[in-house]
Amino acid sequence: MFDATPRNLKDARREGLVRILFLLMTALLVLPVLLILGVLVAKGGSALSWDFLFTEPTDGMTAGGLLPALVGTIWLVVIALIVSVPIGIAAALYLSEYAPDNWLTRAINLAIINLAGVPSIVHALFGVGAFVIFFGFGTSILAASFTLAVMTLPVVIVSTREALQAVPQSFREACWNMGATRWQTIRKVVLPNSISGILTGVILEVSRTAGETAPIMFTGAAFFLPFLPESVYDQTMAMSLHLFVVATQVPNVPDNLPFGVALVLIGMVLAMNAISIAFRTWLRRKKKW
Amino acid sequence: MVTATPEIRVQNLSIQYGEKVALAGASFEVMPNEIFGIIGPANSGKTSFLKVLNRMDTFTPGMRFSGTAEVGGRDVRSWRNLYALRRRIGVVFPLPVGLPLSVYDNVAFAPRLAGVRGKAELDAIVERCLRRAALWDEVKDRLKALGSLLSGGQQQRLTIARALSQEPSILLLDEFSIAVDPVTTMRIEDVLKELKQEMTIVLVTNLVQQARRLADRTAFFLMGECVSVSPTEALFTGDADPRARDYVEGRFG
Ligand SMILES: Nc1ncnc2c1ncn2[C@@H]1O[C@H](COP(=O)(O)OP(=O)(O)OP(=O)(O)O)[C@@H](O)[C@H]1O
Ligand SMILES: [Mg+2]
């Protein structure tokens, strides 16, 4: 009586097929990542050493290390995030928790989503006009980080808003019904339940910011500048641009050097992500969210 | 009782969602320390009425109301501080919402908003409210557990405890027993009868017998109209409106 009907069997077979298809797609996705890492390690591993990390490039960038680029990228990323994360989260909170649902809000949301899709070279030109020239920062770490911040801002807003919107409306209404203000509701219920989503968005932005070349090329990153920056008004080398330069612009670079630079860049992004993830875990643990 | 000012008074109250009318021209009064029942079939505007008292229209898209709705003798629209109005009114809706906080923090939420800080005082409030909501025995050993992970019926009682923790002068209950087992429902009903001494209770219910057990007077809503308001027993015995009679006797539709 409970034997599978032909219909059941067909459904089961289809279920199996679909699952295998999706699995294959996932494998297809993972494969290139592993290949890239494999090639980088195989070809660039021999370039890695403490000296590579902690000395300046020498011999017209065909030898020596990449310390100025490493330090420069850290400056750029940290300043960009210090600017864009607070502003982005505040704006997302306003749009998601306070703004009335009218045409203006919807227009702003649409504009932000479109802004998030603007190519980085366009942000670069904006950065030159706004920060280098108009605000008079010159080509400097400050101008480059602000340009990066402007580029990341819409993405931070969109991902934060998404995280906020994932908190069920019923939680908010329950709080409001007890006489909580919007801000009390945000602080006690909305933010605690969206913070990991918000941080995930920020983490993704860290990687993107560290890897972008176009926005910093005209605004503050130097081709070759074998000193550590002393202030935010200095120019600086940066990992992404340095990789581009040693890979394509300088003759007689030993084979393993560009791969070594790429490996350090990836390692750096991973390290930054690891720190953010640890922070996220710590936050959760602390509040038992 | 005759001279007391009504705790809730509505005059010609109409509620709309966009173009759709949910309640049309209702007028009645709820007296202090009474349990006021509201019965009626689905879609008749019962929940909408409760929402007006708490000014939930401010965050319900499209919801508007006209006419007078007074709480404690003051038009709800004249409260400049809505938060104060809402703290005065405890609400329990049919779908329980355990906030993703610990059981303890759920119940301590409103007292903390009101400025209670002392641990001993909070402990006392939490225990009292959980006892009244017939939940204390089940959760007293796991006050630190997440409120959103309790069972449906427990979350409903948690919501009741939360509403009581506001020390409201008005308690609005919307089908509070929908997810609660019959034995526990009886225990809560007993508590409601005691709470009457301290507050005014509006009880929206689909269970006619529950209204009969608890409510001093009962309104019958039908398709957005407040058909009758009468002492509850009159619905069953007296010369009630025939539509109300049909409904309570199960001949509706
Ligand atoms: N948020 C809303 N948006 C639009 N229409 C709504 C909303 N809430 C209620 N309505 C409409 O208002 C009418 C009355 O709804 P209400 O929830 O007040 O009925 P009710 O008497 O509480 O019904 P039930 O017994 O099923 O809970 C319904 O027709 C409903 O579709
Ligand atoms: Mg209802």
Coordinates of C-alpha atoms in Angstrom, one line a residue, chain A residues 96-97 161-176 182 185-186 188-195, chain B residues 59 95-101 148 155 162:
Chain A
S96 CA 15.7 51.6 6.9
E97 CA 14.4 52.7 10.3
R161 CA 20.2 48.1 4.8
E162 CA 19.7 44.5 3.7
A163 CA 20.9 43.3 7.0
L164 CA 18.6 45.6 8.9
Q165 CA 15.7 44.6 6.7
A166 CA 16.2 41.0 7.6
V167 CA 15.2 41.8 11.2
P168 CA 11.4 40.9 11.3
Q169 CA 9.1 43.9 11.5
S170 CA 7.2 42.2 14.3
F171 CA 10.2 42.7 16.6
R172 CA 10.1 46.4 16.0
E173 CA 6.4 46.7 16.5
A174 CA 6.6 44.7 19.7
C175 CA 9.1 47.3 21.0
W176 CA 7.2 50.3 19.8
R182 CA 12.9 54.2 17.4
T185 CA 14.4 49.8 19.4
I186 CA 17.4 50.0 17.1
K188 CA 18.3 46.9 21.9
V189 CA 16.8 44.8 19.1
V190 CA 17.5 45.8 15.6
L191 CA 21.3 46.3 15.7
P192 CA 22.1 43.3 17.9
N193 CA 20.2 41.1 15.4
S194 CA 21.7 42.5 12.3
I195 CA 25.3 43.3 13.4
Chain B
F59 CA 3.6 52.7 11.7
L95 CA 0.8 36.1 16.9
P96 CA 3.2 36.0 19.8
V97 CA 6.5 37.8 19.4
G98 CA 9.3 36.6 21.7
L99 CA 11.9 39.3 21.3
P100 CA 15.3 37.8 20.5
L101 CA 16.5 38.6 24.0
S148 CA 12.3 33.7 20.8
Q155 CA 6.0 32.9 23.8
R162 CA 5.7 41.8 28.9

